[in-house]
Amino acid sequence: MVGKNTHDMTKDRILNTAEMLFAQKGFHGVTVREITKAADCNLAAVNYHFGNKWNLYLAVFRHRWLPRAQRVRESVLKNIEKHDPPARTDIVRALSQAFLEGPLADEERVRHALLIIRELARPTEAFDLVAEQALRPLFRLIADYLRPLMPAEQGETRLNLTIFSIFALITYFNLARAAVTHMTGQEYDQDFKTLIVDHITGFSLHGLGPDRDGK
């Protein structure tokens, strides 16, 4: 049992260290030697648990990135389901709150963002993993909630583009915090994050246009 626990602890330490370094420098900017030195382990431990650097990179996404994305999705769903039935305002607000007000701590959010930004710029197999297991399910969740509330004549393409636009707003305000703070002079305290959520919700509702009842 002691040996098994030690192995698990070593594996977790390697994953945590690799995630931090891959987020900072990207896959090609990090060597296995750097990872082993920072994780206080030897090359044999990396080979034993992951086989090679590429498998370790994918493991970071499987065991660190995707579980965090699942927590975000669960937060969205939980806030939507508080309303029966949810209005379009409730859906957009739940999505905005999940990214801007929780559940990720600041340090988690930064690592999470840096990893996906690199994959968006230069997609690899890791992006395919993220797209299929995190991005597509979340997009489908929002589409399924919004579709019955939109005019039937709007069509699926218009709905998809509108959802992408909502995600674009949320992504910018979530990832470009330094730029927003620099330009506005506002720190991302709770009051300002609430203001941003209100702004995204109101702005997005204008983009959605009238609902199925013409309101």
mmCIF file of C-alpha atoms in Angstrom:
data_model
loop_
_atom_site.group_PDB
_atom_site.id
_atom_site.type_symbol
_atom_site.label_atom_id
_atom_site.label_comp_id
_atom_site.label_asym_id
_atom_site.label_seq_id
_atom_site.Cartn_x
_atom_site.Cartn_y
_atom_site.Cartn_z
ATOM 1 C CA MET A 1 0.000 0.000 0.000
ATOM 2 C CA VAL A 2 2.849 2.354 0.863
ATOM 3 C CA GLY A 3 4.483 1.675 -2.491
ATOM 4 C CA LYS A 4 1.238 2.298 -4.365
ATOM 5 C CA ASN A 5 0.674 5.583 -2.566
ATOM 6 C CA THR A 6 4.223 6.659 -3.309
ATOM 7 C CA HIS A 7 3.735 5.876 -6.988
ATOM 8 C CA ASP A 8 0.488 7.861 -7.050
ATOM 9 C CA MET A 9 2.118 10.818 -5.341
ATOM 10 C CA THR A 10 5.003 10.771 -7.800
ATOM 11 C CA LYS A 11 2.596 10.594 -10.742
ATOM 12 C CA ASP A 12 0.585 13.542 -9.401
ATOM 13 C CA ARG A 13 3.741 15.545 -8.804
ATOM 14 C CA ILE A 14 4.902 14.924 -12.363
ATOM 15 C CA LEU A 15 1.492 15.899 -13.755
ATOM 16 C CA ASN A 16 1.315 19.091 -11.704
ATOM 17 C CA THR A 17 4.842 20.111 -12.645
ATOM 18 C CA ALA A 18 4.377 19.262 -16.312
ATOM 19 C CA GLU A 19 1.137 21.228 -16.471
ATOM 20 C CA MET A 20 2.800 24.302 -15.014
ATOM 21 C CA LEU A 21 5.761 24.100 -17.408
ATOM 22 C CA PHE A 22 3.695 23.278 -20.499
ATOM 23 C CA ALA A 23 1.402 26.218 -19.687
ATOM 24 C CA GLN A 24 4.382 28.553 -19.325
ATOM 25 C CA LYS A 25 6.501 27.377 -22.263
ATOM 26 C CA GLY A 26 4.408 25.123 -24.473
ATOM 27 C CA PHE A 27 5.129 21.513 -25.398
ATOM 28 C CA HIS A 28 8.225 22.229 -27.490
ATOM 29 C CA GLY A 29 9.650 24.698 -24.981
ATOM 30 C CA VAL A 30 9.946 22.141 -22.190
ATOM 31 C CA THR A 31 12.329 19.211 -21.888
ATOM 32 C CA VAL A 32 11.769 16.057 -19.878
ATOM 33 C CA ARG A 33 14.907 16.933 -17.940
ATOM 34 C CA GLU A 34 13.283 20.214 -16.825
ATOM 35 C CA ILE A 35 10.178 18.357 -15.718
ATOM 36 C CA THR A 36 12.064 15.725 -13.751
ATOM 37 C CA LYS A 37 14.233 18.340 -12.070
ATOM 38 C CA ALA A 38 11.256 20.495 -11.052
ATOM 39 C CA ALA A 39 9.241 17.447 -9.970
ATOM 40 C CA ASP A 40 12.194 16.021 -8.019
ATOM 41 C CA CYS A 41 12.041 12.668 -9.789
ATOM 42 C CA ASN A 42 14.079 10.760 -12.344
ATOM 43 C CA LEU A 43 13.528 9.962 -16.009
ATOM 44 C CA ALA A 44 12.546 6.428 -15.148
ATOM 45 C CA ALA A 45 9.516 7.735 -13.227
ATOM 46 C CA VAL A 46 8.273 9.671 -16.269
ATOM 47 C CA ASN A 47 8.785 6.662 -18.498
ATOM 48 C CA TYR A 48 7.085 4.352 -16.001
ATOM 49 C CA HIS A 49 3.959 6.478 -15.593
ATOM 50 C CA PHE A 50 3.638 8.051 -19.056
ATOM 51 C CA GLY A 51 6.055 6.462 -21.485
ATOM 52 C CA ASN A 52 7.284 9.685 -23.109
ATOM 53 C CA LYS A 53 6.845 13.459 -23.127
ATOM 54 C CA TRP A 54 4.005 13.422 -25.644
ATOM 55 C CA ASN A 55 1.961 10.983 -23.580
ATOM 56 C CA LEU A 56 2.632 13.151 -20.535
ATOM 57 C CA TYR A 57 1.352 16.199 -22.426
ATOM 58 C CA LEU A 58 -1.864 14.392 -23.329
ATOM 59 C CA ALA A 59 -2.176 13.160 -19.744
ATOM 60 C CA VAL A 60 -2.080 16.768 -18.528
ATOM 61 C CA PHE A 61 -5.149 17.473 -20.618
ATOM 62 C CA ARG A 62 -6.917 14.244 -19.665
ATOM 63 C CA HIS A 63 -6.239 14.405 -15.925
ATOM 64 C CA ARG A 64 -5.988 18.136 -15.265
ATOM 65 C CA TRP A 65 -7.602 20.219 -18.026
ATOM 66 C CA LEU A 66 -10.677 18.122 -18.737
ATOM 67 C CA PRO A 67 -11.711 17.666 -15.071
ATOM 68 C CA ARG A 68 -11.569 21.453 -14.608
ATOM 69 C CA ALA A 69 -13.643 21.933 -17.760
ATOM 70 C CA GLN A 70 -16.157 19.471 -16.330
ATOM 71 C CA ARG A 71 -16.392 21.543 -13.151
ATOM 72 C CA VAL A 72 -17.154 24.619 -15.257
ATOM 73 C CA ARG A 73 -19.833 22.736 -17.213
ATOM 74 C CA GLU A 74 -21.407 21.467 -13.982
ATOM 75 C CA SER A 75 -21.482 25.046 -12.682
ATOM 76 C CA VAL A 76 -23.264 26.206 -15.837
ATOM 77 C CA LEU A 77 -25.819 23.417 -15.599
ATOM 78 C CA LYS A 78 -26.408 23.924 -11.870
ATOM 79 C CA ASN A 79 -27.137 27.637 -12.335
ATOM 80 C CA ILE A 80 -29.402 27.030 -15.323
ATOM 81 C CA GLU A 81 -31.397 24.391 -13.462
ATOM 82 C CA LYS A 82 -32.146 26.836 -10.667
ATOM 83 C CA HIS A 83 -34.792 28.214 -13.043
ATOM 84 C CA ASP A 84 -37.819 26.231 -14.182
ATOM 85 C CA PRO A 85 -38.053 26.895 -17.005
ATOM 86 C CA PRO A 86 -34.892 28.935 -17.655
ATOM 87 C CA ALA A 87 -35.204 32.095 -19.730
ATOM 88 C CA ARG A 88 -32.558 33.199 -22.211
ATOM 89 C CA THR A 89 -31.240 35.649 -19.621
ATOM 90 C CA ASP A 90 -30.742 32.802 -17.141
ATOM 91 C CA ILE A 91 -28.838 30.691 -19.682
ATOM 92 C CA VAL A 92 -26.408 33.411 -20.759
ATOM 93 C CA ARG A 93 -25.892 34.560 -17.175
ATOM 94 C CA ALA A 94 -25.163 31.011 -15.977
ATOM 95 C CA LEU A 95 -22.560 30.582 -18.710
ATOM 96 C CA SER A 96 -20.912 33.929 -17.933
ATOM 97 C CA GLN A 97 -20.859 33.319 -14.186
ATOM 98 C CA ALA A 98 -19.224 29.909 -14.568
ATOM 99 C CA PHE A 99 -16.223 31.403 -16.333
ATOM 100 C CA LEU A 100 -15.903 34.724 -14.517
ATOM 101 C CA GLU A 101 -17.042 33.985 -10.972
ATOM 102 C CA GLY A 102 -16.110 30.351 -10.435
ATOM 103 C CA PRO A 103 -15.481 27.532 -9.809
ATOM 104 C CA LEU A 104 -11.798 27.850 -10.797
ATOM 105 C CA ALA A 105 -9.309 29.579 -8.510
ATOM 106 C CA ASP A 106 -7.134 32.229 -10.147
ATOM 107 C CA GLU A 107 -4.059 29.994 -10.396
ATOM 108 C CA GLU A 108 -6.104 27.193 -11.959
ATOM 109 C CA ARG A 109 -7.738 29.625 -14.389
ATOM 110 C CA VAL A 110 -4.382 30.929 -15.617
ATOM 111 C CA ARG A 111 -2.956 27.440 -16.265
ATOM 112 C CA HIS A 112 -6.215 26.359 -17.856
ATOM 113 C CA ALA A 113 -6.235 29.385 -20.153
ATOM 114 C CA LEU A 114 -2.578 29.210 -21.175
ATOM 115 C CA LEU A 115 -2.846 25.560 -22.173
ATOM 116 C CA ILE A 116 -5.911 26.044 -24.375
ATOM 117 C CA ILE A 117 -4.614 29.277 -25.920
ATOM 118 C CA ARG A 118 -1.561 27.394 -27.164
ATOM 119 C CA GLU A 119 -3.753 24.620 -28.542
ATOM 120 C CA LEU A 120 -6.039 27.098 -30.306
ATOM 121 C CA ALA A 121 -3.018 28.692 -31.976
ATOM 122 C CA ARG A 122 -1.404 25.389 -32.970
ATOM 123 C CA PRO A 123 -3.877 22.522 -32.587
ATOM 124 C CA THR A 124 -2.596 19.059 -31.797
ATOM 125 C CA GLU A 125 -4.221 15.810 -30.751
ATOM 126 C CA ALA A 126 -4.790 17.471 -27.374
ATOM 127 C CA PHE A 127 -7.148 19.982 -28.996
ATOM 128 C CA ASP A 128 -9.165 17.157 -30.573
ATOM 129 C CA LEU A 129 -9.486 15.679 -27.097
ATOM 130 C CA VAL A 130 -10.640 19.007 -25.631
ATOM 131 C CA ALA A 131 -13.031 19.712 -28.507
ATOM 132 C CA GLU A 132 -14.786 16.360 -28.305
ATOM 133 C CA GLN A 133 -14.913 15.967 -24.525
ATOM 134 C CA ALA A 134 -15.342 19.565 -23.327
ATOM 135 C CA LEU A 135 -16.016 22.237 -25.951
ATOM 136 C CA ARG A 136 -18.592 20.374 -28.041
ATOM 137 C CA PRO A 137 -20.623 19.110 -25.040
ATOM 138 C CA LEU A 138 -20.770 22.597 -23.498
ATOM 139 C CA PHE A 139 -21.710 24.182 -26.826
ATOM 140 C CA ARG A 140 -24.404 21.546 -27.346
ATOM 141 C CA LEU A 141 -25.739 22.137 -23.828
ATOM 142 C CA ILE A 142 -26.197 25.864 -24.461
ATOM 143 C CA ALA A 143 -27.680 25.265 -27.921
ATOM 144 C CA ASP A 144 -30.198 22.758 -26.566
ATOM 145 C CA TYR A 145 -31.387 25.240 -23.953
ATOM 146 C CA LEU A 146 -31.541 28.231 -26.304
ATOM 147 C CA ARG A 147 -33.025 26.539 -29.381
ATOM 148 C CA PRO A 148 -36.612 26.224 -28.051
ATOM 149 C CA LEU A 149 -36.529 29.903 -27.052
ATOM 150 C CA MET A 150 -35.469 31.211 -30.470
ATOM 151 C CA PRO A 151 -37.714 31.989 -33.469
ATOM 152 C CA ALA A 152 -38.053 28.832 -35.571
ATOM 153 C CA GLU A 153 -37.151 30.708 -38.750
ATOM 154 C CA GLN A 154 -33.779 31.740 -37.357
ATOM 155 C CA GLY A 155 -32.171 28.453 -38.322
ATOM 156 C CA GLU A 156 -29.364 26.376 -36.869
ATOM 157 C CA THR A 157 -26.511 28.311 -38.496
ATOM 158 C CA ARG A 158 -27.647 31.619 -37.021
ATOM 159 C CA LEU A 159 -28.083 30.000 -33.617
ATOM 160 C CA ASN A 160 -24.570 28.533 -33.729
ATOM 161 C CA LEU A 161 -23.013 31.851 -34.760
ATOM 162 C CA THR A 162 -24.850 33.626 -31.962
ATOM 163 C CA ILE A 163 -23.580 31.122 -29.398
ATOM 164 C CA PHE A 164 -20.025 31.520 -30.720
ATOM 165 C CA SER A 165 -20.404 35.279 -30.269
ATOM 166 C CA ILE A 166 -21.483 34.818 -26.648
ATOM 167 C CA PHE A 167 -18.507 32.557 -26.012
ATOM 168 C CA ALA A 168 -16.230 35.136 -27.656
ATOM 169 C CA LEU A 169 -17.397 37.838 -25.236
ATOM 170 C CA ILE A 170 -16.981 35.587 -22.230
ATOM 171 C CA THR A 171 -13.584 34.332 -23.388
ATOM 172 C CA TYR A 172 -12.201 37.824 -23.909
ATOM 173 C CA PHE A 173 -13.340 39.172 -20.554
ATOM 174 C CA ASN A 174 -12.060 36.009 -18.870
ATOM 175 C CA LEU A 175 -8.656 35.736 -20.554
ATOM 176 C CA ALA A 176 -7.800 39.386 -21.207
ATOM 177 C CA ARG A 177 -8.165 40.534 -17.622
ATOM 178 C CA ALA A 178 -4.878 42.437 -17.658
ATOM 179 C CA ALA A 179 -5.944 44.397 -20.745
ATOM 180 C CA VAL A 180 -9.396 45.154 -19.343
ATOM 181 C CA THR A 181 -7.918 46.307 -16.036
ATOM 182 C CA HIS A 182 -5.308 48.426 -17.799
ATOM 183 C CA MET A 183 -7.882 50.157 -20.016
ATOM 184 C CA THR A 184 -10.630 50.598 -17.408
ATOM 185 C CA GLY A 185 -8.621 50.965 -14.203
ATOM 186 C CA GLN A 186 -10.904 48.341 -12.645
ATOM 187 C CA GLU A 187 -9.522 45.388 -10.735
ATOM 188 C CA TYR A 188 -11.352 42.092 -11.154
ATOM 189 C CA ASP A 189 -12.988 42.179 -7.740
ATOM 190 C CA GLN A 190 -16.394 40.633 -7.148
ATOM 191 C CA ASP A 191 -18.317 43.830 -7.932
ATOM 192 C CA PHE A 192 -16.549 44.287 -11.259
ATOM 193 C CA LYS A 193 -17.003 40.631 -12.227
ATOM 194 C CA THR A 194 -20.715 40.943 -11.468
ATOM 195 C CA LEU A 195 -20.836 44.067 -13.644
ATOM 196 C CA ILE A 196 -19.141 42.189 -16.499
ATOM 197 C CA VAL A 197 -21.610 39.298 -16.188
ATOM 198 C CA ASP A 198 -24.483 41.808 -16.373
ATOM 199 C CA HIS A 199 -22.882 43.454 -19.396
ATOM 200 C CA ILE A 200 -22.318 40.179 -21.262
ATOM 201 C CA THR A 201 -25.861 39.052 -20.508
ATOM 202 C CA GLY A 202 -27.479 42.289 -21.669
ATOM 203 C CA PHE A 203 -25.273 42.635 -24.749
ATOM 204 C CA SER A 204 -25.875 39.012 -25.745
ATOM 205 C CA LEU A 205 -29.636 39.303 -25.413
ATOM 206 C CA HIS A 206 -29.596 42.124 -27.954
ATOM 207 C CA GLY A 207 -27.638 39.858 -30.282
ATOM 208 C CA LEU A 208 -30.100 37.020 -29.777
ATOM 209 C CA GLY A 209 -32.940 39.233 -31.008
ATOM 210 C CA PRO A 210 -36.601 38.573 -30.184
ATOM 211 C CA ASP A 211 -37.525 35.271 -28.613
ATOM 212 C CA ARG A 212 -40.024 32.776 -29.996
ATOM 213 C CA ASP A 213 -42.880 34.939 -28.680
ATOM 214 C CA GLY A 214 -41.484 38.014 -30.394
ATOM 215 C CA LYS A 215 -40.369 39.657 -27.143
#
